[in-house]
Coordinates of C-alpha atoms and ligand atoms in Angstrom, one line a residue:
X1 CA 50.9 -31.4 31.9
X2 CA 50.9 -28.1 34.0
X3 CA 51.6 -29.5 37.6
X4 CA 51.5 -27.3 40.8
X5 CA 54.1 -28.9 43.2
X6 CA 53.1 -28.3 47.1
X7 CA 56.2 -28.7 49.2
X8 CA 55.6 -28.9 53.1
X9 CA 58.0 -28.1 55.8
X10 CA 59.9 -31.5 56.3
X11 CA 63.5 -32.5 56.3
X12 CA 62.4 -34.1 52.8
X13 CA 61.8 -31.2 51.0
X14 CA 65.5 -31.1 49.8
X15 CA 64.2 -34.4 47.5
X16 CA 61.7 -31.6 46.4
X17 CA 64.1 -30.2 44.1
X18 CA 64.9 -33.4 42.3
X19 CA 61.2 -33.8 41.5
X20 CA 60.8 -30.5 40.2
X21 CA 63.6 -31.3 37.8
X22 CA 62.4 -34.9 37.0
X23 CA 59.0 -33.4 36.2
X24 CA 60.7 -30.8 34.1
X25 CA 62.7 -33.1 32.3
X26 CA 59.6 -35.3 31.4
X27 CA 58.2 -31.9 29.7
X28 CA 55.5 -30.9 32.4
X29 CA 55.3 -27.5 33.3
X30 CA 56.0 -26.8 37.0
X31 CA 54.5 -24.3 39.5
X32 CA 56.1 -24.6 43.0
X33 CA 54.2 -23.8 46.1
X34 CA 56.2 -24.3 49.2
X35 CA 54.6 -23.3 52.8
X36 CA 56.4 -20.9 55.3
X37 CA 58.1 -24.3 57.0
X38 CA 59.1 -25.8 53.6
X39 CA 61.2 -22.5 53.4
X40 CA 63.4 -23.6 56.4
X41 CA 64.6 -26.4 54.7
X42 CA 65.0 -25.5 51.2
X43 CA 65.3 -22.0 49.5
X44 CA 62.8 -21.0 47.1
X45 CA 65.7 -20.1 44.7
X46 CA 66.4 -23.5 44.4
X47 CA 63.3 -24.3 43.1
X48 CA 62.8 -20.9 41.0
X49 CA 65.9 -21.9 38.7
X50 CA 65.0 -25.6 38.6
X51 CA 60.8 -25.0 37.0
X52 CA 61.7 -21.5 35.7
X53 CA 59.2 -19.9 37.8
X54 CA 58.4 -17.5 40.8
X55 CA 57.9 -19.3 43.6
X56 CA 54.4 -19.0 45.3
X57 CA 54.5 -18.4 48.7
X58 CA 52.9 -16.1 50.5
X59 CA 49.4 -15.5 50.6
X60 CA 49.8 -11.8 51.9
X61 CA 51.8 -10.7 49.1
X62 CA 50.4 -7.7 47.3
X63 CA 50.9 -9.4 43.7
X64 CA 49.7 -12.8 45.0
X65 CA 46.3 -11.2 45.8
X66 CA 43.8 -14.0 44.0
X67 CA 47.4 -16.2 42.5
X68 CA 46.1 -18.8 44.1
X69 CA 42.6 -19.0 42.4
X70 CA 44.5 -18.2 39.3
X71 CA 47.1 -21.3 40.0
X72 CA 44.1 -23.6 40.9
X73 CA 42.0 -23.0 37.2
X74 CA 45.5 -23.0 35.1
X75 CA 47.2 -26.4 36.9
X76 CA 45.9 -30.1 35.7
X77 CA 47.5 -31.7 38.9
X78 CA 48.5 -31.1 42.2
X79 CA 51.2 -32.9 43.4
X80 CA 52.1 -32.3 47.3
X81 CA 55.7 -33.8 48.7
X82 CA 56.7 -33.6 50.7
X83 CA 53.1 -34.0 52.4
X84 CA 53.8 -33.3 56.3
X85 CA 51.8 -34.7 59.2
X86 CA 50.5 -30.9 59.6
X87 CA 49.9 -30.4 55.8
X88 CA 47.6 -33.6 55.9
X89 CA 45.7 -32.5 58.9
X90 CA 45.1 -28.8 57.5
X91 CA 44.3 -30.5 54.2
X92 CA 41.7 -33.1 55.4
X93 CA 40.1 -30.4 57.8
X94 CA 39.9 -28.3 55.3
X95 CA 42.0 -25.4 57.5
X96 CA 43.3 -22.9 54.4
X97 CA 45.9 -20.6 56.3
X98 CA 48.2 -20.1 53.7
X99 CA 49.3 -20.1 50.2
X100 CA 49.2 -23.8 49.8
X101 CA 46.1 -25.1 51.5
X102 CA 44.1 -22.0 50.0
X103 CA 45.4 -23.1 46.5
X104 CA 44.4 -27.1 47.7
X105 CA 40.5 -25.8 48.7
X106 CA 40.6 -24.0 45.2
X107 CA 41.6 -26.8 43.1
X108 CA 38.8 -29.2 41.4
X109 CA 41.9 -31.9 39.7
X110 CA 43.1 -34.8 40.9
X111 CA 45.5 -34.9 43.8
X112 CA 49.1 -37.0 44.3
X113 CA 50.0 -37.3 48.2
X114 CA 53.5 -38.2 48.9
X115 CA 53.7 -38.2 52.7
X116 CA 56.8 -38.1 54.9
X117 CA 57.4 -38.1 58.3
X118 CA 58.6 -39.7 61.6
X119 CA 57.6 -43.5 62.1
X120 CA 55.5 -42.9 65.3
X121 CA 53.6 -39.4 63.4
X122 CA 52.9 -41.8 60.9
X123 CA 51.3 -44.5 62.8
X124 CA 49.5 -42.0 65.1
X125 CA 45.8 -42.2 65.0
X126 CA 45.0 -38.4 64.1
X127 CA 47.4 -39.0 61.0
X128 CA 45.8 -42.1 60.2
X129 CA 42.5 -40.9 60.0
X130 CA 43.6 -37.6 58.2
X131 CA 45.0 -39.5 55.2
X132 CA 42.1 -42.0 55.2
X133 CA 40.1 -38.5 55.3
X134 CA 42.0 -37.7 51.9
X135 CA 41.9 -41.4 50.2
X136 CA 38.3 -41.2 50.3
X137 CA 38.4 -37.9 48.6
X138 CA 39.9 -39.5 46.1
X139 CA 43.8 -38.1 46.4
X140 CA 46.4 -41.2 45.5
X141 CA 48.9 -41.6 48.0
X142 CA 52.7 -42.6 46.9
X143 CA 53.0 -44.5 50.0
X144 CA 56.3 -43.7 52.3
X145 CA 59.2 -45.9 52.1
X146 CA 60.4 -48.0 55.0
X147 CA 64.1 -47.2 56.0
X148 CA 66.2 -45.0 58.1
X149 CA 64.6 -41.6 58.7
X150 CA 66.4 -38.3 59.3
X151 CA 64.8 -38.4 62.8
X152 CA 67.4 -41.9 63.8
X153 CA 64.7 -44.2 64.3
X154 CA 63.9 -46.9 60.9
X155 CA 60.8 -48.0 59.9
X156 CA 57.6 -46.5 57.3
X157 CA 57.9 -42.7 57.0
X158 CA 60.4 -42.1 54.5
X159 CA 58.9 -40.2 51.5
X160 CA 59.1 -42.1 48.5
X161 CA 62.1 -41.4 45.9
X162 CA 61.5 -38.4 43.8
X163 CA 61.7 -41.2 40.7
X164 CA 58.7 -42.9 42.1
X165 CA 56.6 -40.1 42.2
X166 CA 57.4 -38.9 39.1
X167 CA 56.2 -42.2 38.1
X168 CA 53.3 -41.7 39.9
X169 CA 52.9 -38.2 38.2
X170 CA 53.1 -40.2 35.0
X171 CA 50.6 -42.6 35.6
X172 CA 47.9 -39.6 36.3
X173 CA 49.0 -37.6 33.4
X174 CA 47.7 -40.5 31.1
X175 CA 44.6 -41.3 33.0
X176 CA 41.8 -41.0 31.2
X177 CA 38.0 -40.6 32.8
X178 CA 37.7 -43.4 30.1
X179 CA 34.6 -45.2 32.3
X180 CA 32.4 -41.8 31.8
X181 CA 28.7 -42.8 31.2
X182 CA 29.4 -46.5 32.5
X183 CA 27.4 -47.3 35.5
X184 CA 28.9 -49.5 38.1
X185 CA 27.5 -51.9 40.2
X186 CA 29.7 -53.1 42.9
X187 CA 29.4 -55.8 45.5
X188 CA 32.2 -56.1 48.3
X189 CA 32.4 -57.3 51.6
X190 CA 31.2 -60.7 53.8
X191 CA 27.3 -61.6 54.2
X192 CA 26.3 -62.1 57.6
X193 CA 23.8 -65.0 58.2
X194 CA 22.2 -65.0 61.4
X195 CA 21.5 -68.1 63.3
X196 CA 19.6 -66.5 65.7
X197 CA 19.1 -63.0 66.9
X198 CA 22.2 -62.8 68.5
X199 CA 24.6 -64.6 66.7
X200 CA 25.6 -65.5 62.6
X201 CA 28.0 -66.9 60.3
X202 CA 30.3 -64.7 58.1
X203 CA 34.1 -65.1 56.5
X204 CA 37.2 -62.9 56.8
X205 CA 36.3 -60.6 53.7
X206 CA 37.4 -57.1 54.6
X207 CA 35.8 -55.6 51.7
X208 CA 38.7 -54.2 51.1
X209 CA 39.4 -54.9 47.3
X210 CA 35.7 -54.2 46.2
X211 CA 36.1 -50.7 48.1
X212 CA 39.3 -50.2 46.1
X213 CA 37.1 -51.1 42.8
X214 CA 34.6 -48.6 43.3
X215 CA 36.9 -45.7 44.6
X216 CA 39.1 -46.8 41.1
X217 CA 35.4 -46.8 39.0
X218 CA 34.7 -43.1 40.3
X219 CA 37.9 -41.8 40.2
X220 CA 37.4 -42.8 35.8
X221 CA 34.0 -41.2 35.2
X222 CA 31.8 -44.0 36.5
X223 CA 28.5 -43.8 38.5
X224 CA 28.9 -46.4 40.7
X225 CA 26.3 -48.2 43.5
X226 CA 28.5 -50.2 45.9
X227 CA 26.2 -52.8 47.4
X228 CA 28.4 -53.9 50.5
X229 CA 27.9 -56.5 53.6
X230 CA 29.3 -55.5 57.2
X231 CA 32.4 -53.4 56.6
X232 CA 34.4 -51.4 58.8
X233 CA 35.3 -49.1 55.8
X234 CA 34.1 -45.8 54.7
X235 CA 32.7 -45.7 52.0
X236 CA 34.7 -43.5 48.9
X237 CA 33.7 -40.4 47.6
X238 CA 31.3 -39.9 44.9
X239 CA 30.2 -43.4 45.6
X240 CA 26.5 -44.3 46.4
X241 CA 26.1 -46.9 48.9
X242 CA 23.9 -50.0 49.8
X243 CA 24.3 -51.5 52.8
X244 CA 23.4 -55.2 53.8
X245 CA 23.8 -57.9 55.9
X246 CA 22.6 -61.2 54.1
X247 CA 22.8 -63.0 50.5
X248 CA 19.0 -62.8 50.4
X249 CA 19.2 -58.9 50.7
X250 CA 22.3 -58.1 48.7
X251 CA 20.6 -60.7 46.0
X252 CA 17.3 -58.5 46.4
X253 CA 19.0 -55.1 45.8
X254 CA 21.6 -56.2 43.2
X255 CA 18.6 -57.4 40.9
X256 CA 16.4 -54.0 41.9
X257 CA 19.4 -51.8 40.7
X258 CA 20.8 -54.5 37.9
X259 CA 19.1 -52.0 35.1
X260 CA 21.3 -49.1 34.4
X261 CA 24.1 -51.3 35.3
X262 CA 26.9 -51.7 32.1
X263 CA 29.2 -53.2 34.5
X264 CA 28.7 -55.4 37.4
X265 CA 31.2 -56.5 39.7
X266 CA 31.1 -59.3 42.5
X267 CA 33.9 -58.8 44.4
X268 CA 31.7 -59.7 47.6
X269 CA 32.2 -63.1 49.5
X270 CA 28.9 -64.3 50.1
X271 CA 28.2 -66.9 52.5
X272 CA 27.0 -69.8 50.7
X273 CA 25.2 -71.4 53.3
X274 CA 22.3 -70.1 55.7
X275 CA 19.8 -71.0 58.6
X276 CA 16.7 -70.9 56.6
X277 CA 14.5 -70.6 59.8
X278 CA 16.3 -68.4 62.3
X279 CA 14.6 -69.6 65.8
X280 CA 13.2 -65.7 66.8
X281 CA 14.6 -66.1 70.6
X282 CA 18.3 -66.9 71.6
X283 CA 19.5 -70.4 71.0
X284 CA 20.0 -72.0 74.6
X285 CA 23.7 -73.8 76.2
X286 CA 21.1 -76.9 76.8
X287 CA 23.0 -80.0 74.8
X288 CA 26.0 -81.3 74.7
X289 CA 26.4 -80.9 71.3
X290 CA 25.0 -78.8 68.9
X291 CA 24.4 -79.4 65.3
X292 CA 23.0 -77.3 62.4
X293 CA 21.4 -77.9 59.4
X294 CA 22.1 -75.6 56.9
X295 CA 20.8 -74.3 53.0
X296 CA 22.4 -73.2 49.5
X297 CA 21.9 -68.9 49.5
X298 CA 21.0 -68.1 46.3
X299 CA 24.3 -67.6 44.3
X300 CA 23.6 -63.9 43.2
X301 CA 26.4 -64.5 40.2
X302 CA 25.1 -67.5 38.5
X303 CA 21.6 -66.0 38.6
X304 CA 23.2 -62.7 36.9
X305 CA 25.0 -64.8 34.6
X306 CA 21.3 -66.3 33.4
X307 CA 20.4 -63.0 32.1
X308 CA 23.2 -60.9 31.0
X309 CA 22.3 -59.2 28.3
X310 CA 25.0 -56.4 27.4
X311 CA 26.7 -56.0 30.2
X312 CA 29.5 -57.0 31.4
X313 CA 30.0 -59.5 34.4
X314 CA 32.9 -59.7 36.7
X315 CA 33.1 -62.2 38.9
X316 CA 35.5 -63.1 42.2
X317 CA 36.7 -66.7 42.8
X318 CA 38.2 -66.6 46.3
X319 CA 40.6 -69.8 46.6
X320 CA 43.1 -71.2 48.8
X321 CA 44.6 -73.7 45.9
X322 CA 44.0 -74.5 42.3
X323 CA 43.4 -71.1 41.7
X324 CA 43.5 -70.7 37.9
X325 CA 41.5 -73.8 37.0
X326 CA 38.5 -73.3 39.7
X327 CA 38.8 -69.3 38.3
X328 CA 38.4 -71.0 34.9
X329 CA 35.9 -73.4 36.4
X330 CA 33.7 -70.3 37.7
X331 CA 33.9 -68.4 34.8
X332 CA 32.4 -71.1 32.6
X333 CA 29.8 -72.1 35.0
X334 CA 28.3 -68.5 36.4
X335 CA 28.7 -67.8 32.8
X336 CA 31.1 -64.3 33.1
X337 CA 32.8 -62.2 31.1
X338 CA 35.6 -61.9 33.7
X339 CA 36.5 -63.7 36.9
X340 CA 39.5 -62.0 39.1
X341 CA 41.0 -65.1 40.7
X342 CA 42.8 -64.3 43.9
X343 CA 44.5 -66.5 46.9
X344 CA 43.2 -66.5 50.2
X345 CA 44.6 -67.7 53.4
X346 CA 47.7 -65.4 53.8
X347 CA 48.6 -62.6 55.7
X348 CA 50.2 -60.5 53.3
X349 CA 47.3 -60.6 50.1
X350 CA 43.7 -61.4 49.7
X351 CA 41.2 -61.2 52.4
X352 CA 42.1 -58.5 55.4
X353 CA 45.1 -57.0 53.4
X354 CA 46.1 -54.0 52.2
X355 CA 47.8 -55.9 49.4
X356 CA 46.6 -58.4 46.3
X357 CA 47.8 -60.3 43.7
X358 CA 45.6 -61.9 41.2
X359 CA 45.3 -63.8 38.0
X360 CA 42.3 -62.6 36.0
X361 CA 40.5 -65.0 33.0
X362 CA 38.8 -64.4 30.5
X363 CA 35.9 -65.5 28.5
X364 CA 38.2 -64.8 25.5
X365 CA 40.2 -67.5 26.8
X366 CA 43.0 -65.3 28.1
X367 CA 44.9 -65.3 31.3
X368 CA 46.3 -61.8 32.9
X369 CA 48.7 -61.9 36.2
X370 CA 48.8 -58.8 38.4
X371 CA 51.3 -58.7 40.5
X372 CA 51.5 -57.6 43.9
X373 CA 50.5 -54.5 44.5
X374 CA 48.3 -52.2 46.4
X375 CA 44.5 -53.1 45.9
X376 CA 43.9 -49.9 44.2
X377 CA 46.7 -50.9 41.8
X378 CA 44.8 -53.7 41.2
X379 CA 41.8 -52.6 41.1
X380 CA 43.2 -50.1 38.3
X381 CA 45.0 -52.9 36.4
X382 CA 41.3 -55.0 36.3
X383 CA 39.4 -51.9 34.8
X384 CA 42.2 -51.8 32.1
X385 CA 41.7 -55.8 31.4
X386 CA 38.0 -54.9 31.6
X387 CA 38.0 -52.3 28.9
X388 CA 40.3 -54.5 26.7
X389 CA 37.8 -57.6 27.2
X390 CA 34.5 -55.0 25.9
X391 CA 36.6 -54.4 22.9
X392 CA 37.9 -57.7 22.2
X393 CA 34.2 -58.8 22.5
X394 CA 32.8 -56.1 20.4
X395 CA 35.4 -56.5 17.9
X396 CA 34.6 -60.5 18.1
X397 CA 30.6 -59.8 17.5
Ligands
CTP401 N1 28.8 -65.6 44.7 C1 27.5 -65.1 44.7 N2 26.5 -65.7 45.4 C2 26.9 -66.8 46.2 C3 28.2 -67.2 46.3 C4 29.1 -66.6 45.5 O1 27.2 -64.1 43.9 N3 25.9 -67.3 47.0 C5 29.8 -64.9 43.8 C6 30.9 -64.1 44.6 O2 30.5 -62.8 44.8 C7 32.0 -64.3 43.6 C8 31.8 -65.6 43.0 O3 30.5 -65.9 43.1 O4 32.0 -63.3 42.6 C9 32.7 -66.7 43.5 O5 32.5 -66.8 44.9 P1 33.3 -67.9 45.7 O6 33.0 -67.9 47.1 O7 34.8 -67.9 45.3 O8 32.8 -69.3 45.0 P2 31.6 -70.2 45.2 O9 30.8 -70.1 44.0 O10 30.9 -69.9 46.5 O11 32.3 -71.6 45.2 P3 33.2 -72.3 46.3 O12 32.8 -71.7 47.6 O13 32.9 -73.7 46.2 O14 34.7 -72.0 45.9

């Protein structure tokens, strides 16, 4: 793969070097880019005799007049470590004030972030929101590693080993945009059920996972309609969205935009219980005790699983125990191709987290763990199960 390595100016860059040979080794051709800064801390020789390649640099330079539209048509990937808090700001904002960032703006492929810096830049809200600004472009991130940092102080920041971006590298080189043509209907998120105007019942779903599914679907070739309850998520790139509030209306639009759909996905956690009449004024303190009587929603998967025709149907079974045999359970009654078991009730995975780990089940009668990981991980190890299961199916017909 022809790879353009971005090298900011951070004490990290020295690892810089060992990617560029890692990368080599692995047989990918290597153009290095490194920004004035980068230059401080490691000399362009260094990485000239490692790919066997000028070094691009400077933006100014006579014989770099349009290099950097040249290096964004001829590279596949663009792989940027270390990524700087600076970098990532000029990057999200688009700013293109030297080699580098001009190259970045110029470059249509896919993008690998591996971002190092202090613990406190890391945490700082401007950084935050710059590499949130990035995810939802669609760039991966090889998250930092926690440990002591150059700066004395130990915690996140640490840019991840050159080995683990290199297996990062390796990962993207054998992606394929192999979900081109599908289209993907998504649901994530809670459901919000008012019980009057002013107040409702909802669960802990962060949408997080089913945000992580879609971003994963676009980033493979999919067009994909993300039908999402009350997040406080942006939604990704590329993505069209459809927002609701109860099971009524995320039943109403899943079924209005159920046609193109080859794949559907209900990662949402709908409430399964509503008010049926919401009182239209503000319930009053005026008993002691309150009490409320409350209906079935409609369950939006079991009425997809009634009339399925070829697509395929991916169901959610959020538990807190028994988790294979109610995933089982669910996939049998809603009548799914697929149902993505996962454990609720914990800090570190499920609902709220960053991080999942799920057991998925097929109608094929086979069980798939994924292990911890970050739900984009996840999401990407699901697609893979998914594309299996159509063949297996196929194959079975
Ligand atoms: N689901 C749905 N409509 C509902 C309830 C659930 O479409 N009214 C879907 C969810 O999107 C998920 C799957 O059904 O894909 C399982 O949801 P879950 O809440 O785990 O299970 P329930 O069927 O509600 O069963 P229980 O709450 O008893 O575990």
């Amino acid at each position: 793969m022809k790879i353009v390595l971005g090298v900011g100016g951070g004490i990290a860059a020295y690892k810089s070097a060992e990617l560029a040979r890692l990368l080599m080794q692995e047989g990918h051709q290597v153009q290095a880019v490194m920004t004035a800064a980068a230059q401080e801390f490691l000399r362009p020789m260094t990485l000239a005799a490692l790919t066997g390649r000028r070094v691009l640099a400077d933006l100014f330079a006579i014989e770099n007049a349009i290099d950097h539209i040249r290096a964004a048509q001829e590279n596949e990937l663009m792989v940027v470590a270390p990524a700087t808090a600076d970098l990532l700001g000029r990057m999200a904002n688009g700013l293109a004030d030297d080699f580098l960032t001009t190259l970045y703006l110029a470059f249509t492929g896919p993008v690998l972030l591996a971002p190092s810096m202090n613990v406190n830049m890391l945490a700082h809200p401007a950084v935050v929101a710059n590499l949130e600004t990035l995810k939802r472009r669609g760039h991966r991130i090889v998250e930092p590693g926690v440990g002591y940092l150059a700066c004395g102080m130990t915690g996140p920041g640490r840019m991840a080993e050159p080995e683990e971006i290199a297996a990062a590298v390796g990962r993207e080189a054998h992606r394929r945009r192999d979900l081109e043509g599908e289209v993907v209907l998504i649901t994530a998120g809670p459901t919000q059920e008012p019980l009057d105007p002013v107040r409702y019942i909802t669960n802990r779903s962060s949408g997080k996972m089913g945000y992580a599914m879609a971003e994963e679907a676009a980033a493979r070739g999919a067009a994909v309609v993300l039908i999402s309850g009350p997040v406080a998520l942006r939604p990704p790139f590329g993505v069209e969205l459809v927002t609701v509030h109860t099971a009524a209306e995320m039943r109403r639009e899943v079924l209005d935009r159920l046609g193109p759909a080859t794949i559907v996905i209900k990662a949402a956690a709908v409430a399964d219980f509503h008010l049926s009449r919401v009182p239209p004024q503000k319930m009053k303190k005026t008993a002691a005790r309150l009490s409320l009587e409350l209906d079935p929603t409609p369950d939006i998967l079991a009425e997809l699983g009634g009339r399925k025709g070829d697509r395929l149907l991916i169901g959610f079974a959020a538990e807190t125990e028994n988790l294979v045999e109610e995933a089982r359970r669910k996939l049998r009654v809603k009548n799914c191709d697929m149902v993505v078991g996962n454990l609720v009730g914990s800090a570190e995975v499920g609902f709220e987290a960053d991080l999942n780990e799920v057991v998925l089940v097929t109608s094929t009668g086979e069980t798939v763990t994924v292990p911890r990981a970050p739900k984009r991980e996840v999401a990407e190890r699901i697609f893979d199960e998914v594309l299996k299961l159509r063949l297996a199916l196929h194959a079975a017909q």
